[in-house]
Amino acid sequence: MVHPLPLSRIRGLLADDRGLDATAVADRRRQFGPNDIIESVGSPVMELARETARDPMIWFLVGTAVLYAVLSEYSEAITLFVSILPLVGMDAYLHRRTQASTQGLRGLLSDTARVLRDGSEVEVPATEVVVGDLAIVATGEPFPADGILVDGTELRVDESALTGEAYPVSKHPLRGEPAGGDEVLVDSEHWGFAGTRLLTGRARLRVTTIGKETLYGSIVQLATGATRERTPLQRAVGGLVTALLVSAAVLCALLAFVRLQEGYGWADAIVSAATLAVAALPEEFPVVLTVFLGVGVYRLARRKALVNRAVAVENIGRVSVICSDKTGTITEGRLRLAEVVPANGNDRAAVLRMAALAARLETGDPLDRAIIEAAGDQADTSALATFPFTEDRRRETVVVRGDDGLAAYTKGAPETVLAMCSERERAAWSERVGELASGGHKVIACASRRLGEYSGGEPDREFVLGGLLAISDPVRAQVPGAVEWCRANDVRVIVLTGDHPNTARAVAIEMGLSKAPVVITGDQLATAASVATAIRGVDVVARAMPAQKLAIVRALQQAGEHVAVTGDGVNDVPALQAADVGIAMGHKGARSAREVSAIVLLDDNFGSIVAAIAEGRSLFTNLRRSFQYLLVVHIPLVLTATFIPLAGYPVLYLPIHIVWLEAIIHPTAMLAFQRTDADLAAASSRSTEVQLFSRAQWLRIVGVGLALTAVVALTYGRSLAGGDEHARAMAMVVLVTASASTTAVLGRLRTRAAWVVITLSMAITVALVQIPWLAASLHLRPMHVDDWLLALAGGAAVPLVLGIERHRRPRPASPSSSPS
């Protein structure tokens, strides 16, 4: 990869070894500003207040609670005011996590830096590093800014925070000032980047970009600048609630006006309108949404998935594309010895011994660590000379004195080590090297040479090949099953990685993504006319940079997809933030990745994503059925409460009757539809629609509601001969029976809660109607057997005959991840 070098900023400084003077430092600080990736914000409390004030659901709950208080329904008002607290608390919690995420992003940057100024080495706060500074970076230290390496040997850098690549990257200084205009392209091997760490060597870095202009700074800006939009379900519920509020207001005003015109007086008009308002206000919808999301959070927590944003439980059910990081997500994120191929009569232990002798733990190189761990205890040897790995030499050689005399051992790139062996060995082993490399492995060759005596210098010929080591970052065991589940349930998986295309291709095959995966690189994506077109049909994007990952997520979203992004590194933060659902790894994930994600997998189990999607789909289906129930029951309640008085009859429902019905409706809506099974998990397999209900579902809901309205009105009219209280009792029994019947049709009575709420509601209704003194206190009159038969038949028949929702056959799910 290449990066633009702004020569105009450092012209004439690449060869200078004294650093800037005080005047130059002051001038450059004024020109380019401080080396700070994030600006300080104002008062956190005021920022939280502004964020909370943008939530329309909170304003709706406040307004509804105030209205209930005005109507003297204090219990309802208190309930709604209390329900606001969890929403405000969630806003405060998310705001705190955002601040913690910012600190997490700062965590990879150094607090101080050593720079040369006026020829002297001084330590300054990292924020005071300026463009043109000559920074000194020692082993284990992070780079304070982006810049060109001008001095250093044996430089190896951990760039996993930016690229996601598990292997260390070799660097070497840029010799001479490149020719060109104000800006030229320079290969990344000459760069040191903020947020990365020097593993070996000691480097001098000429700073070219600082703060937000650095590559790491751009990641932070992408992450902190992203916005979290409301989910489709939130928008749908908000639109439904708004429509119901407007309808309720119109009906209340109409009823009050007509009652006044008919001469019933102000008191009757106010009571009629207030009773209708209590029945028509849709306060159940946001409350039920909050309860269902809370249940989803609990269920996911039992599956080792920590939900940072409750709405993610719903949103993940809509996921149609998973963009997954490879290292630490698909793979285990640590190097392992996959295969040892001995040569020339050696066994596995001998090959490992050769490689281990030419490896060093003190370098911090994970490759050396993997080799030494695999080799175990070695015989005592005394190293006479060590020739470390460099990018130019691509090998590490050691001369040792052991029990069997002097010997030289070397390990490194196969082409380099084989060049030190005989022509016959080069020809015989090149093909085997290619086979291992095509399998996605990093191939290391090791060789040895016996020495009669040693007079100095590095031996570089007459070596005998000891064997080959294939190093891999293995795919997690549960990943293939999860990928198969995604394929069966219309969820596309795209791997986004900073690794080499060949490695990424091999991993895609191993995880079962495709037998012949389509792989493109970040460079190909950068030069494409359209990102959306470039990723069509693509399985893997290799060498992907953070901005490219973000562009892919946005392109997929613009194409109508709901995107989940999984990752564990800082390089994944922008995409995690922009995704509809960001999923971070909990064990090995960077703190900043965990903080900005909606879901954190506590067990780092890619297969847990399958369970999360199933839970999200189940929640959406359950919530939709709960809302269907609310609408079906409220349509006849509101219409009969409105039009029967408008027709000149007495007010049908008194406030006590509305409280009675609401006491049945609330627990039914929140408890009777809380179930998860294979049917529900697949019932909305691609629930990406932005509407809460389809047109067919709306027609069924309205049809059933109108039919029930007709049944209530007809039974009420038939019973008026027995008096107003007798007719009112008939209407109440029909509505309660309709509630029970609708619950049975939608929930299929598969939970104990459904049986309990239906049984209790019917038992309480029988007691309130048939016990004379209770009936009298409620302005009702006990009913005869024929009245009960008619009311029960009328209330139960409509939902049962017309039906509410067609149930579909479930899709197959992975046994290890299907909901219980």
Short mmCIF file of N, CA and C in Angstrom, two decimals, residues 612-700:
data_model
loop_
_atom_site.label_atom_id
_atom_site.label_comp_id
_atom_site.label_asym_id
_atom_site.label_seq_id
_atom_site.Cartn_x
_atom_site.Cartn_y
_atom_site.Cartn_z
N ALA A 612 -28.31 -14.49 18.27
CA ALA A 612 -28.78 -13.11 18.41
C ALA A 612 -29.76 -12.75 17.29
N ILE A 613 -29.46 -13.18 16.07
CA ILE A 613 -30.38 -12.90 14.96
C ILE A 613 -31.71 -13.61 15.19
N ALA A 614 -31.65 -14.86 15.64
CA ALA A 614 -32.88 -15.60 15.91
C ALA A 614 -33.71 -14.92 16.99
N GLU A 615 -33.04 -14.43 18.04
CA GLU A 615 -33.76 -13.72 19.10
C GLU A 615 -34.39 -12.45 18.57
N GLY A 616 -33.65 -11.73 17.71
CA GLY A 616 -34.19 -10.50 17.15
C GLY A 616 -35.42 -10.76 16.30
N ARG A 617 -35.37 -11.80 15.51
CA ARG A 617 -36.52 -12.14 14.67
C ARG A 617 -37.70 -12.57 15.52
N SER A 618 -37.42 -13.35 16.55
CA SER A 618 -38.47 -13.78 17.46
C SER A 618 -39.11 -12.57 18.14
N LEU A 619 -38.27 -11.64 18.59
CA LEU A 619 -38.79 -10.45 19.25
C LEU A 619 -39.68 -9.64 18.31
N PHE A 620 -39.23 -9.48 17.05
CA PHE A 620 -40.02 -8.69 16.11
C PHE A 620 -41.37 -9.34 15.87
N THR A 621 -41.39 -10.67 15.70
CA THR A 621 -42.64 -11.37 15.47
C THR A 621 -43.55 -11.27 16.69
N ASN A 622 -42.99 -11.50 17.87
CA ASN A 622 -43.79 -11.39 19.10
C ASN A 622 -44.34 -9.99 19.29
N LEU A 623 -43.50 -9.00 19.06
CA LEU A 623 -43.92 -7.62 19.25
C LEU A 623 -45.01 -7.25 18.25
N ARG A 624 -44.85 -7.70 17.02
CA ARG A 624 -45.87 -7.43 16.00
C ARG A 624 -47.21 -8.04 16.41
N ARG A 625 -47.19 -9.25 16.96
CA ARG A 625 -48.43 -9.90 17.36
C ARG A 625 -49.05 -9.19 18.57
N SER A 626 -48.19 -8.70 19.45
CA SER A 626 -48.71 -7.94 20.58
C SER A 626 -49.39 -6.67 20.11
N PHE A 627 -48.79 -5.97 19.15
CA PHE A 627 -49.40 -4.76 18.60
C PHE A 627 -50.68 -5.09 17.83
N GLN A 628 -50.70 -6.23 17.14
CA GLN A 628 -51.93 -6.64 16.46
C GLN A 628 -53.05 -6.83 17.48
N TYR A 629 -52.70 -7.47 18.57
CA TYR A 629 -53.69 -7.66 19.63
C TYR A 629 -54.23 -6.32 20.13
N LEU A 630 -53.32 -5.39 20.41
CA LEU A 630 -53.74 -4.08 20.92
C LEU A 630 -54.68 -3.37 19.94
N LEU A 631 -54.37 -3.43 18.67
CA LEU A 631 -55.20 -2.76 17.67
C LEU A 631 -56.55 -3.44 17.53
N VAL A 632 -56.55 -4.77 17.47
CA VAL A 632 -57.80 -5.50 17.31
C VAL A 632 -58.75 -5.23 18.47
N VAL A 633 -58.23 -5.15 19.68
CA VAL A 633 -59.08 -4.92 20.85
C VAL A 633 -59.48 -3.45 20.95
N HIS A 634 -58.57 -2.53 20.59
CA HIS A 634 -58.88 -1.11 20.75
C HIS A 634 -59.83 -0.59 19.67
N ILE A 635 -59.81 -1.16 18.50
CA ILE A 635 -60.71 -0.67 17.44
C ILE A 635 -62.17 -0.74 17.88
N PRO A 636 -62.69 -1.91 18.31
CA PRO A 636 -64.09 -1.91 18.76
C PRO A 636 -64.32 -1.10 20.03
N LEU A 637 -63.33 -1.06 20.92
CA LEU A 637 -63.48 -0.28 22.15
C LEU A 637 -63.65 1.20 21.83
N VAL A 638 -62.78 1.74 20.98
CA VAL A 638 -62.82 3.17 20.67
C VAL A 638 -64.04 3.51 19.81
N LEU A 639 -64.32 2.69 18.81
CA LEU A 639 -65.43 3.00 17.90
C LEU A 639 -66.78 2.94 18.62
N THR A 640 -66.99 1.92 19.45
CA THR A 640 -68.27 1.86 20.17
C THR A 640 -68.35 2.95 21.24
N ALA A 641 -67.20 3.30 21.88
CA ALA A 641 -67.22 4.39 22.86
C ALA A 641 -67.52 5.71 22.19
N THR A 642 -67.26 5.83 20.89
CA THR A 642 -67.49 7.08 20.17
C THR A 642 -68.89 7.14 19.56
N PHE A 643 -69.22 6.14 18.78
CA PHE A 643 -70.40 6.25 17.92
C PHE A 643 -71.70 5.85 18.60
N ILE A 644 -71.68 5.05 19.63
CA ILE A 644 -72.92 4.76 20.34
C ILE A 644 -73.45 6.01 21.04
N PRO A 645 -72.62 6.80 21.77
CA PRO A 645 -73.12 8.08 22.29
C PRO A 645 -73.50 9.06 21.17
N LEU A 646 -72.74 9.05 20.06
CA LEU A 646 -73.08 9.95 18.95
C LEU A 646 -74.45 9.62 18.36
N ALA A 647 -74.85 8.36 18.48
CA ALA A 647 -76.16 7.95 17.95
C ALA A 647 -77.29 8.31 18.90
N GLY A 648 -76.97 8.94 20.01
CA GLY A 648 -78.00 9.40 20.92
C GLY A 648 -78.23 8.50 22.11
N TYR A 649 -77.48 7.41 22.21
CA TYR A 649 -77.63 6.50 23.35
C TYR A 649 -76.76 6.99 24.51
N PRO A 650 -77.02 6.46 25.72
CA PRO A 650 -76.18 6.84 26.86
C PRO A 650 -74.72 6.43 26.64
N VAL A 651 -73.84 7.08 27.40
CA VAL A 651 -72.41 6.74 27.30
C VAL A 651 -72.25 5.26 27.63
N LEU A 652 -71.58 4.54 26.72
CA LEU A 652 -71.46 3.08 26.88
C LEU A 652 -70.51 2.71 28.00
N TYR A 653 -69.31 3.29 28.01
CA TYR A 653 -68.29 2.92 29.00
C TYR A 653 -68.06 4.07 29.96
N LEU A 654 -68.11 3.76 31.25
CA LEU A 654 -67.72 4.71 32.27
C LEU A 654 -66.23 4.54 32.56
N PRO A 655 -65.60 5.50 33.22
CA PRO A 655 -64.15 5.37 33.50
C PRO A 655 -63.78 4.06 34.18
N ILE A 656 -64.62 3.55 35.08
CA ILE A 656 -64.30 2.31 35.78
C ILE A 656 -64.24 1.14 34.81
N HIS A 657 -65.06 1.17 33.76
CA HIS A 657 -65.04 0.09 32.77
C HIS A 657 -63.76 0.14 31.93
N ILE A 658 -63.32 1.34 31.65
CA ILE A 658 -62.06 1.47 30.89
C ILE A 658 -60.89 0.95 31.71
N VAL A 659 -60.90 1.25 33.02
CA VAL A 659 -59.84 0.74 33.90
C VAL A 659 -59.88 -0.78 33.92
N TRP A 660 -61.08 -1.35 34.00
CA TRP A 660 -61.25 -2.80 33.98
C TRP A 660 -60.66 -3.41 32.71
N LEU A 661 -61.01 -2.86 31.57
CA LEU A 661 -60.50 -3.38 30.29
C LEU A 661 -58.99 -3.20 30.16
N GLU A 662 -58.51 -2.03 30.58
CA GLU A 662 -57.06 -1.79 30.49
C GLU A 662 -56.30 -2.74 31.40
N ALA A 663 -56.89 -3.11 32.56
CA ALA A 663 -56.25 -4.06 33.46
C ALA A 663 -56.11 -5.44 32.83
N ILE A 664 -56.95 -5.72 31.85
CA ILE A 664 -56.83 -6.98 31.10
C ILE A 664 -55.90 -6.82 29.92
N ILE A 665 -56.01 -5.70 29.21
CA ILE A 665 -55.25 -5.50 27.98
C ILE A 665 -53.75 -5.37 28.25
N HIS A 666 -53.37 -4.62 29.27
CA HIS A 666 -51.94 -4.37 29.54
C HIS A 666 -51.16 -5.67 29.79
N PRO A 667 -51.55 -6.48 30.79
CA PRO A 667 -50.77 -7.71 31.01
C PRO A 667 -50.82 -8.68 29.85
N THR A 668 -51.96 -8.72 29.14
CA THR A 668 -52.06 -9.62 28.00
C THR A 668 -51.05 -9.24 26.93
N ALA A 669 -50.99 -7.95 26.62
CA ALA A 669 -50.08 -7.49 25.56
C ALA A 669 -48.63 -7.72 25.93
N MET A 670 -48.29 -7.62 27.21
CA MET A 670 -46.89 -7.70 27.61
C MET A 670 -46.43 -9.11 27.99
N LEU A 671 -47.38 -10.02 28.30
CA LEU A 671 -46.98 -11.34 28.79
C LEU A 671 -47.37 -12.49 27.88
N ALA A 672 -48.49 -12.38 27.20
CA ALA A 672 -49.04 -13.54 26.49
C ALA A 672 -48.29 -13.90 25.22
N PHE A 673 -47.44 -12.99 24.71
CA PHE A 673 -46.77 -13.25 23.43
C PHE A 673 -45.26 -13.38 23.58
N GLN A 674 -44.80 -13.59 24.81
CA GLN A 674 -43.36 -13.73 25.05
C GLN A 674 -42.95 -15.19 24.90
N ARG A 675 -42.68 -15.61 23.68
CA ARG A 675 -42.22 -16.97 23.46
C ARG A 675 -41.15 -16.97 22.37
N THR A 676 -40.26 -17.97 22.42
CA THR A 676 -39.27 -18.15 21.37
C THR A 676 -39.24 -19.62 20.99
N ASP A 677 -39.40 -19.91 19.73
CA ASP A 677 -39.26 -21.26 19.22
C ASP A 677 -38.82 -21.17 17.77
N ALA A 678 -38.60 -22.31 17.14
CA ALA A 678 -38.09 -22.32 15.77
C ALA A 678 -39.05 -21.64 14.82
N ASP A 679 -40.36 -21.75 15.10
CA ASP A 679 -41.34 -21.11 14.24
C ASP A 679 -41.17 -19.61 14.23
N LEU A 680 -41.02 -19.04 15.43
CA LEU A 680 -40.87 -17.59 15.53
C LEU A 680 -39.53 -17.13 14.99
N ALA A 681 -38.48 -17.90 15.21
CA ALA A 681 -37.15 -17.50 14.77
C ALA A 681 -37.08 -17.34 13.27
N ALA A 682 -37.87 -18.10 12.55
CA ALA A 682 -37.84 -18.04 11.09
C ALA A 682 -39.05 -17.33 10.51
N ALA A 683 -40.00 -16.94 11.37
CA ALA A 683 -41.24 -16.38 10.86
C ALA A 683 -41.02 -15.08 10.10
N SER A 684 -39.98 -14.33 10.47
CA SER A 684 -39.68 -13.08 9.77
C SER A 684 -38.24 -13.10 9.30
N SER A 685 -37.92 -14.10 8.47
CA SER A 685 -36.53 -14.38 8.16
C SER A 685 -35.79 -13.21 7.54
N ARG A 686 -36.47 -12.36 6.81
CA ARG A 686 -35.82 -11.16 6.29
C ARG A 686 -36.73 -9.97 6.62
N SER A 687 -36.88 -9.70 7.93
CA SER A 687 -37.82 -8.66 8.37
C SER A 687 -37.21 -7.29 8.19
N THR A 688 -36.87 -6.95 6.93
CA THR A 688 -36.21 -5.67 6.67
C THR A 688 -37.20 -4.58 6.30
N GLU A 689 -38.50 -4.92 6.24
CA GLU A 689 -39.45 -3.89 5.86
C GLU A 689 -39.50 -2.80 6.92
N VAL A 690 -39.71 -1.56 6.48
CA VAL A 690 -39.72 -0.45 7.43
C VAL A 690 -41.10 -0.26 8.04
N GLN A 691 -42.14 -0.89 7.48
CA GLN A 691 -43.47 -0.77 8.04
C GLN A 691 -43.69 -1.86 9.08
N LEU A 692 -44.46 -1.51 10.10
CA LEU A 692 -44.74 -2.47 11.15
C LEU A 692 -45.61 -3.60 10.63
N PHE A 693 -46.58 -3.28 9.78
CA PHE A 693 -47.48 -4.28 9.21
C PHE A 693 -47.53 -4.13 7.70
N SER A 694 -47.72 -5.25 7.02
CA SER A 694 -47.93 -5.21 5.58
C SER A 694 -49.37 -4.78 5.30
N ARG A 695 -49.65 -4.53 4.02
CA ARG A 695 -51.01 -4.13 3.66
C ARG A 695 -52.01 -5.23 3.99
N ALA A 696 -51.65 -6.48 3.72
CA ALA A 696 -52.56 -7.59 4.01
C ALA A 696 -52.83 -7.69 5.51
N GLN A 697 -51.79 -7.48 6.32
CA GLN A 697 -51.97 -7.54 7.76
C GLN A 697 -52.86 -6.41 8.25
N TRP A 698 -52.67 -5.21 7.70
CA TRP A 698 -53.54 -4.10 8.07
C TRP A 698 -55.00 -4.40 7.71
N LEU A 699 -55.22 -5.00 6.55
CA LEU A 699 -56.58 -5.33 6.14
C LEU A 699 -57.21 -6.33 7.11
N ARG A 700 -56.44 -7.35 7.52
CA ARG A 700 -56.97 -8.32 8.47
C ARG A 700 -57.25 -7.68 9.83
#
